[in-house]
Amino acid sequence: MPHLRSNTRGDLHVHVEVVVPTRLDHHDAELLREFKNRRSRDVAEVRSAHAAGGGLFSRLRETFTGR
């Protein structure tokens, strides 16, 4: 992202919040299953920094131990 009145570029930070419904009726659950089956090859595991549960050393330990 370009800085204002400058040719230098900086970082662009994005904060995304995803709300997952906890109660679904039968039709909605079936639609989600169908969507999952169609997109299963495009799915990547994403973990929140807040949900990681710990600081820097905990995350490093998890990374190197494969948890």
Coordinates of C-alpha atoms in Angstrom, one line a residue:
M1 CA 0.0 0.0 0.0
P2 CA 1.6 3.3 -1.0
H3 CA 2.3 5.9 1.7
L4 CA 0.5 9.2 1.4
R5 CA 2.5 11.7 -0.7
S6 CA 5.4 9.3 -1.2
N7 CA 6.6 6.6 -3.6
T8 CA 7.4 4.2 -0.8
R9 CA 5.2 1.3 0.0
G10 CA 4.2 -0.1 3.4
D11 CA 2.3 -3.1 4.8
L12 CA -1.4 -3.6 4.5
H13 CA -2.9 -5.2 7.6
V14 CA -6.3 -6.8 7.4
H15 CA -8.4 -8.0 10.3
V16 CA -11.1 -10.5 9.4
E17 CA -13.7 -11.9 11.8
V18 CA -15.7 -15.0 10.8
V19 CA -18.9 -15.8 12.6
V20 CA -19.8 -19.5 12.4
P21 CA -23.4 -20.3 13.2
T22 CA -23.8 -22.9 16.0
R23 CA -27.4 -23.9 15.2
L24 CA -28.5 -24.9 11.8
D25 CA -31.7 -26.5 10.5
H26 CA -31.6 -29.6 8.4
H27 CA -31.7 -27.6 5.1
D28 CA -28.8 -25.3 6.1
A29 CA -26.7 -28.2 7.3
E30 CA -27.2 -30.0 4.0
L31 CA -26.2 -26.9 2.0
L32 CA -23.0 -26.6 4.1
R33 CA -22.2 -30.3 3.5
E34 CA -22.7 -29.8 -0.2
F35 CA -20.5 -26.7 -0.2
K36 CA -17.8 -28.6 1.7
N37 CA -17.8 -31.4 -0.7
R38 CA -17.4 -29.1 -3.7
R39 CA -14.6 -27.0 -2.1
S40 CA -12.7 -29.7 -0.2
R41 CA -9.6 -29.4 -2.3
D42 CA -9.3 -25.6 -1.8
V43 CA -9.5 -25.7 2.0
A44 CA -6.5 -24.6 4.1
E45 CA -6.2 -24.8 7.8
V46 CA -6.2 -21.3 9.3
R47 CA -5.7 -20.6 13.0
S48 CA -6.3 -17.4 14.8
A49 CA -3.5 -15.8 16.8
H50 CA -5.9 -15.4 19.7
A51 CA -7.1 -19.0 19.4
A52 CA -3.5 -20.4 19.4
G53 CA -3.4 -20.2 23.1
G54 CA -0.1 -18.9 24.2
G55 CA 2.7 -16.6 23.3
L56 CA 5.5 -16.7 20.9
F57 CA 7.3 -19.7 22.5
S58 CA 4.1 -21.8 22.6
R59 CA 3.5 -21.2 18.9
L60 CA 7.1 -22.0 18.1
R61 CA 6.9 -25.2 20.1
E62 CA 3.7 -26.2 18.3
T63 CA 5.3 -25.4 15.0
F64 CA 8.3 -27.6 15.6
T65 CA 6.5 -30.4 17.3
G66 CA 3.8 -30.6 14.7
R67 CA 0.9 -30.2 17.0

